[in-house]
């Protein structure tokens, strides 16, 4: 089934669809599709509207392959409403990809990224763009990892619009590792939503999810993270942690961790904290002569930057921390 047929079969997202529980689906404009789908791939098993939208809209595909053992750094930017990027990373290759925003104002932007990561490859993919006014943006990532591969995904979300990042990661080979670190710095009426499915399909695979939110005004954030550990996946490990600081009474966050475990020799954890800036820390700083507003900014900066300190020295870490200066 092609993407147009599948998206028409699914229909527009509804709040009773678990993939869209927290998203303001009423704000998604009804798209118009071409008469025929240019992509011949079978999407009959794809259930996410956002993952299908660029392909059903006949987005031009950018495909890039990195040979075994090679190293590459690249910038990825969609210059149209819809875009699709396919990245084939060879065995033991190293790659760093930064995604740039499309600055042209559209009612809806939708991008899809397909990453095929070879055995032993090391890949980082990140975005940390300046705040913008894009009204509605979808980004979907489909990641397939072979044995011993390592993928680090990092992002900073800001702006005044509504964004949704969806991600499906399949850890296909033993020793594969996936790590995602996301930071939302929101105010006004902006919204940021994350929906993740991580599949541990082999033994000794590991995944880490770490998300932090700084929410002011009437902003909203949500994090819907699922981990599925398959039968026979001995010594799989996964962790999920979401920390949120609410800087106003009208801001809000929704978190839904889901664990589906079909093997007993695994370790899977999840945690969630929500609160205000630490009053004791504020008192400590102010009592030492630091003005309250500066003390507040020091605590906010520390909370944000701490998320990315564990990353190895790389273009991603440098860029993310630079944005937070």
Short mmCIF file of C-alpha atoms in Angstrom, two decimals:
data_model
loop_
_atom_site.label_atom_id
_atom_site.label_comp_id
_atom_site.label_asym_id
_atom_site.label_seq_id
_atom_site.Cartn_x
_atom_site.Cartn_y
_atom_site.Cartn_z
CA UNK A 1 0.00 0.00 0.00
CA UNK A 2 1.42 3.38 -0.97
CA UNK A 3 1.59 6.33 1.42
CA UNK A 4 -1.41 8.17 -0.02
CA UNK A 5 -3.65 5.12 0.27
CA UNK A 6 -2.44 4.42 3.80
CA UNK A 7 -2.90 7.99 5.04
CA UNK A 8 -6.43 8.10 3.60
CA UNK A 9 -7.14 4.78 5.28
CA UNK A 10 -5.96 6.09 8.64
CA UNK A 11 -7.72 9.43 8.32
CA UNK A 12 -6.82 12.61 10.15
CA UNK A 13 -5.33 12.25 13.66
CA UNK A 14 -7.83 12.09 16.51
CA UNK A 15 -7.33 12.54 20.25
CA UNK A 16 -8.49 8.95 20.86
CA UNK A 17 -5.48 7.73 18.84
CA UNK A 18 -2.74 6.94 21.39
CA UNK A 19 -0.10 8.43 19.08
CA UNK A 20 -1.80 11.83 19.35
CA UNK A 21 -3.12 11.82 22.93
CA UNK A 22 -1.57 15.13 23.97
CA UNK A 23 -1.43 16.92 20.62
CA UNK A 24 -3.94 19.67 19.62
CA UNK A 25 -5.11 17.74 16.57
CA UNK A 26 -7.78 20.34 15.72
CA UNK A 27 -4.98 22.67 14.62
CA UNK A 28 -3.73 20.32 11.87
CA UNK A 29 -4.89 21.63 8.47
CA UNK A 30 -6.46 19.06 6.16
CA UNK A 31 -3.83 18.36 3.47
CA UNK A 32 -4.44 17.95 -0.23
CA UNK A 33 -2.63 15.05 -1.86
CA UNK A 34 -1.52 14.49 -5.48
CA UNK A 35 -3.39 12.05 -7.67
CA UNK A 36 -0.64 9.42 -7.46
CA UNK A 37 2.16 8.59 -5.05
CA UNK A 38 5.64 8.83 -6.53
CA UNK A 39 7.10 6.45 -3.94
CA UNK A 40 6.47 2.75 -4.55
CA UNK A 41 7.39 1.58 -1.02
CA UNK A 42 4.85 -0.37 1.02
CA UNK A 43 3.59 1.64 4.02
CA UNK A 44 0.74 -0.63 5.05
CA UNK A 45 2.25 -1.10 8.53
CA UNK A 46 2.89 2.62 9.19
CA UNK A 47 0.39 4.07 11.67
CA UNK A 48 1.70 7.59 12.21
CA UNK A 49 0.11 10.30 10.10
CA UNK A 50 3.20 12.52 10.46
CA UNK A 51 5.51 9.76 9.19
CA UNK A 52 3.39 9.34 6.06
CA UNK A 53 2.66 12.99 5.29
CA UNK A 54 5.91 13.96 3.47
CA UNK A 55 5.82 10.81 1.32
CA UNK A 56 2.12 11.14 0.53
CA UNK A 57 2.86 14.72 -0.54
CA UNK A 58 5.52 13.45 -2.99
CA UNK A 59 8.37 15.15 -1.13
CA UNK A 60 11.67 15.00 -2.97
CA UNK A 61 13.97 12.42 -1.37
CA UNK A 62 17.55 13.28 -0.50
CA UNK A 63 19.59 10.09 -0.12
CA UNK A 64 23.12 10.03 1.23
CA UNK A 65 25.39 7.02 1.81
CA UNK A 66 28.56 6.94 3.88
CA UNK A 67 30.95 4.13 3.03
CA UNK A 68 32.31 1.64 5.55
CA UNK A 69 34.88 3.24 7.82
CA UNK A 70 34.40 6.78 6.49
CA UNK A 71 33.75 9.93 8.54
CA UNK A 72 31.45 12.79 7.58
CA UNK A 73 29.85 15.96 8.95
CA UNK A 74 26.85 17.45 7.17
CA UNK A 75 24.06 20.02 7.45
CA UNK A 76 20.56 18.91 6.49
CA UNK A 77 17.93 21.44 5.47
CA UNK A 78 14.52 21.06 3.88
CA UNK A 79 13.78 23.88 1.44
CA UNK A 80 10.13 23.05 0.93
CA UNK A 81 7.00 22.37 2.96
CA UNK A 82 7.72 18.64 2.95
CA UNK A 83 10.98 16.73 2.82
CA UNK A 84 12.43 13.25 3.15
CA UNK A 85 16.04 12.34 3.90
CA UNK A 86 17.47 8.82 3.73
CA UNK A 87 20.86 8.24 5.36
CA UNK A 88 22.76 4.97 4.88
CA UNK A 89 25.67 4.74 7.33
CA UNK A 90 28.25 2.08 6.55
CA UNK A 91 29.97 -0.35 8.90
CA UNK A 92 32.26 1.39 11.44
CA UNK A 93 31.55 4.78 9.87
CA UNK A 94 31.30 7.99 11.90
CA UNK A 95 28.81 10.73 11.07
CA UNK A 96 27.48 13.97 12.54
CA UNK A 97 24.31 15.55 11.11
CA UNK A 98 22.84 18.91 12.11
CA UNK A 99 19.28 19.63 10.97
CA UNK A 100 18.50 23.24 10.08
CA UNK A 101 15.04 24.81 10.06
CA UNK A 102 13.21 25.87 6.95
CA UNK A 103 12.79 29.60 7.60
CA UNK A 104 9.97 30.11 5.09
CA UNK A 105 6.59 30.44 6.79
CA UNK A 106 4.11 27.70 5.95
CA UNK A 107 0.91 26.51 7.61
CA UNK A 108 2.52 23.09 8.07
CA UNK A 109 6.04 21.72 7.64
CA UNK A 110 6.64 17.97 7.73
CA UNK A 111 9.95 16.15 7.41
CA UNK A 112 10.87 12.47 7.54
CA UNK A 113 14.34 11.03 8.19
CA UNK A 114 15.23 7.38 7.61
CA UNK A 115 18.55 6.27 9.11
CA UNK A 116 20.06 2.87 8.36
CA UNK A 117 23.05 2.52 10.69
CA UNK A 118 25.58 -0.19 9.96
CA UNK A 119 27.44 -2.44 12.36
CA UNK A 120 29.78 -0.57 14.70
CA UNK A 121 28.88 2.85 13.27
CA UNK A 122 28.79 5.96 15.44
CA UNK A 123 26.20 8.62 14.54
CA UNK A 124 24.99 11.85 16.10
CA UNK A 125 22.00 13.78 14.82
CA UNK A 126 20.90 17.04 16.38
CA UNK A 127 19.11 20.35 15.95
CA UNK A 128 19.30 23.51 18.03
CA UNK A 129 17.98 26.28 15.86
CA UNK A 130 17.25 29.85 16.93
CA UNK A 131 13.71 30.47 18.10
CA UNK A 132 11.33 30.90 15.17
CA UNK A 133 7.66 31.45 14.45
CA UNK A 134 6.90 28.38 12.36
CA UNK A 135 3.24 27.69 13.16
CA UNK A 136 3.22 23.88 12.94
CA UNK A 137 6.10 21.46 12.34
CA UNK A 138 6.37 17.67 12.27
CA UNK A 139 9.64 15.75 12.26
CA UNK A 140 9.62 11.97 12.11
CA UNK A 141 12.68 9.75 12.48
CA UNK A 142 12.87 6.07 11.62
CA UNK A 143 16.14 4.54 12.81
CA UNK A 144 17.41 1.00 12.17
CA UNK A 145 20.59 0.03 14.05
CA UNK A 146 22.86 -2.96 13.45
CA UNK A 147 25.03 -4.70 16.07
CA UNK A 148 27.42 -2.53 18.06
CA UNK A 149 26.18 0.73 16.54
CA UNK A 150 25.76 3.91 18.56
CA UNK A 151 23.27 6.72 17.81
CA UNK A 152 22.99 9.93 19.82
CA UNK A 153 19.99 12.19 19.17
CA UNK A 154 19.91 15.64 20.79
CA UNK A 155 17.69 18.69 20.37
CA UNK A 156 16.68 22.06 21.75
CA UNK A 157 13.16 23.22 20.95
CA UNK A 158 12.12 26.87 21.18
CA UNK A 159 9.85 29.20 19.23
CA UNK A 160 6.25 30.32 19.27
CA UNK A 161 4.58 27.58 17.28
CA UNK A 162 3.65 23.93 17.77
CA UNK A 163 6.14 21.16 17.08
CA UNK A 164 5.97 17.37 17.20
CA UNK A 165 8.93 15.02 17.03
CA UNK A 166 8.12 11.35 16.52
CA UNK A 167 10.73 8.63 16.49
CA UNK A 168 10.82 4.88 15.93
CA UNK A 169 14.12 3.20 16.76
CA UNK A 170 14.81 -0.49 16.16
CA UNK A 171 17.89 -1.94 17.88
CA UNK A 172 18.40 -4.90 15.55
CA UNK A 173 21.84 -6.17 16.61
CA UNK A 174 23.49 -7.12 19.89
CA UNK A 175 25.25 -4.22 21.62
CA UNK A 176 23.39 -1.49 19.72
CA UNK A 177 22.90 1.70 21.76
CA UNK A 178 20.47 4.58 21.28
CA UNK A 179 20.45 7.77 23.34
CA UNK A 180 18.13 10.77 23.10
CA UNK A 181 18.41 14.07 25.01
CA UNK A 182 15.78 16.75 24.41
CA UNK A 183 15.35 20.20 25.91
CA UNK A 184 12.24 22.37 25.57
CA UNK A 185 12.52 26.07 26.43
CA UNK A 186 9.02 27.40 25.85
CA UNK A 187 6.93 30.44 26.68
CA UNK A 188 3.82 32.19 25.38
CA UNK A 189 1.43 29.67 23.85
CA UNK A 190 4.12 27.49 22.26
CA UNK A 191 3.91 23.70 22.43
CA UNK A 192 6.38 20.85 21.97
CA UNK A 193 5.38 17.20 21.79
CA UNK A 194 7.56 14.08 21.64
CA UNK A 195 6.34 10.60 20.78
CA UNK A 196 8.92 7.77 20.84
CA UNK A 197 8.89 4.01 20.30
CA UNK A 198 12.17 2.20 21.02
CA UNK A 199 12.32 -1.49 20.16
CA UNK A 200 14.96 -3.72 21.74
CA UNK A 201 15.01 -6.51 19.18
CA UNK A 202 18.35 -8.12 20.18
CA UNK A 203 20.20 -9.09 23.38
CA UNK A 204 22.45 -6.61 25.23
CA UNK A 205 20.94 -3.56 23.57
CA UNK A 206 20.70 -0.30 25.52
CA UNK A 207 18.67 2.89 25.28
CA UNK A 208 18.62 6.14 27.25
CA UNK A 209 15.89 8.78 27.15
CA UNK A 210 16.50 12.03 29.02
CA UNK A 211 14.25 15.04 28.55
CA UNK A 212 14.08 18.40 30.33
CA UNK A 213 11.50 21.18 30.08
CA UNK A 214 11.58 24.86 31.06
CA UNK A 215 8.01 26.10 30.63
CA UNK A 216 6.78 29.67 31.03
CA UNK A 217 3.64 31.56 30.03
CA UNK A 218 0.88 29.23 28.84
CA UNK A 219 3.26 26.83 27.10
CA UNK A 220 2.76 23.07 26.98
CA UNK A 221 5.03 20.09 26.55
CA UNK A 222 4.38 16.37 26.36
CA UNK A 223 6.58 13.28 26.31
CA UNK A 224 5.12 9.95 25.25
CA UNK A 225 7.91 7.38 25.38
CA UNK A 226 7.48 3.64 24.82
CA UNK A 227 10.09 0.90 25.20
CA UNK A 228 9.46 -2.60 23.89
CA UNK A 229 11.86 -5.38 24.89
CA UNK A 230 11.39 -8.48 22.78
CA UNK A 231 11.42 -12.09 23.91
CA UNK A 232 14.95 -13.46 24.16
CA UNK A 233 16.58 -10.01 24.47
CA UNK A 234 18.77 -10.93 27.44
CA UNK A 235 20.45 -8.12 29.40
CA UNK A 236 18.67 -5.34 27.57
CA UNK A 237 18.80 -2.01 29.42
CA UNK A 238 16.64 1.07 29.07
CA UNK A 239 16.09 4.21 31.13
CA UNK A 240 13.73 7.14 30.77
CA UNK A 241 13.79 10.35 32.81
CA UNK A 242 11.78 13.55 32.31
CA UNK A 243 12.48 16.64 34.46
CA UNK A 244 10.30 19.75 34.23
CA UNK A 245 10.48 23.17 35.83
CA UNK A 246 7.25 25.17 35.60
CA UNK A 247 8.04 28.88 35.57
CA UNK A 248 4.40 29.99 35.55
CA UNK A 249 1.08 28.78 36.87
CA UNK A 250 -0.42 28.41 33.40
CA UNK A 251 2.30 26.19 31.89
CA UNK A 252 1.80 22.42 31.87
CA UNK A 253 3.47 19.13 31.01
CA UNK A 254 2.15 15.64 30.26
CA UNK A 255 4.31 12.52 30.48
CA UNK A 256 3.36 8.96 29.56
CA UNK A 257 6.03 6.25 29.99
CA UNK A 258 5.19 2.83 28.56
CA UNK A 259 7.20 -0.35 29.13
CA UNK A 260 6.38 -3.59 27.31
CA UNK A 261 8.79 -6.28 28.45
CA UNK A 262 8.68 -9.83 27.10
CA UNK A 263 11.84 -11.16 28.77
CA UNK A 264 12.78 -11.35 32.45
CA UNK A 265 16.57 -10.79 32.42
CA UNK A 266 16.44 -7.05 31.64
CA UNK A 267 16.69 -3.70 33.44
CA UNK A 268 14.19 -0.97 32.57
CA UNK A 269 13.52 2.19 34.56
CA UNK A 270 11.52 5.39 34.18
CA UNK A 271 11.09 8.54 36.23
CA UNK A 272 9.39 11.92 36.08
CA UNK A 273 9.75 15.06 38.19
CA UNK A 274 7.79 18.32 38.01
CA UNK A 275 8.35 21.39 40.17
CA UNK A 276 9.38 25.00 40.48
CA UNK A 277 12.83 26.48 40.85
CA UNK A 278 14.43 25.24 44.06
CA UNK A 279 13.66 27.79 46.81
CA UNK A 280 16.67 26.75 48.89
CA UNK A 281 19.04 27.26 45.95
CA UNK A 282 17.48 30.66 45.24
CA UNK A 283 17.88 31.67 48.89
CA UNK A 284 21.50 30.54 48.90
CA UNK A 285 22.38 32.64 45.85
CA UNK A 286 20.42 35.72 46.90
CA UNK A 287 21.85 35.62 50.42
CA UNK A 288 25.29 35.94 48.87
CA UNK A 289 24.44 39.18 47.12
CA UNK A 290 23.28 37.88 43.75
CA UNK A 291 20.19 39.78 42.47
CA UNK A 292 17.07 37.53 42.36
CA UNK A 293 16.63 37.77 38.58
CA UNK A 294 20.27 36.85 37.96
CA UNK A 295 20.02 34.01 40.46
CA UNK A 296 16.96 32.70 38.62
CA UNK A 297 18.77 32.79 35.28
CA UNK A 298 21.79 30.99 36.79
CA UNK A 299 19.60 28.14 38.00
CA UNK A 300 17.73 27.90 34.70
CA UNK A 301 20.98 27.87 32.72
CA UNK A 302 22.49 25.18 34.94
CA UNK A 303 19.36 23.02 34.63
CA UNK A 304 19.47 23.27 30.82
CA UNK A 305 23.19 22.86 30.24
CA UNK A 306 23.54 19.89 32.60
CA UNK A 307 21.45 17.80 30.20
CA UNK A 308 24.18 17.87 27.53
CA UNK A 309 27.36 17.69 29.64
CA UNK A 310 27.54 13.85 29.45
CA UNK A 311 27.77 13.95 25.64
CA UNK A 312 31.22 13.24 24.22
CA UNK A 313 33.11 16.22 22.80
CA UNK A 314 31.66 16.61 19.33
CA UNK A 315 29.98 19.14 17.00
CA UNK A 316 26.64 18.36 18.67
CA UNK A 317 27.81 19.13 22.19
CA UNK A 318 29.61 22.28 21.07
CA UNK A 319 26.56 23.58 19.21
CA UNK A 320 24.03 22.74 21.93
CA UNK A 321 26.02 24.39 24.70
CA UNK A 322 26.73 27.40 22.46
CA UNK A 323 22.99 27.94 22.00
CA UNK A 324 22.53 27.94 25.78
CA UNK A 325 25.17 30.58 26.53
#
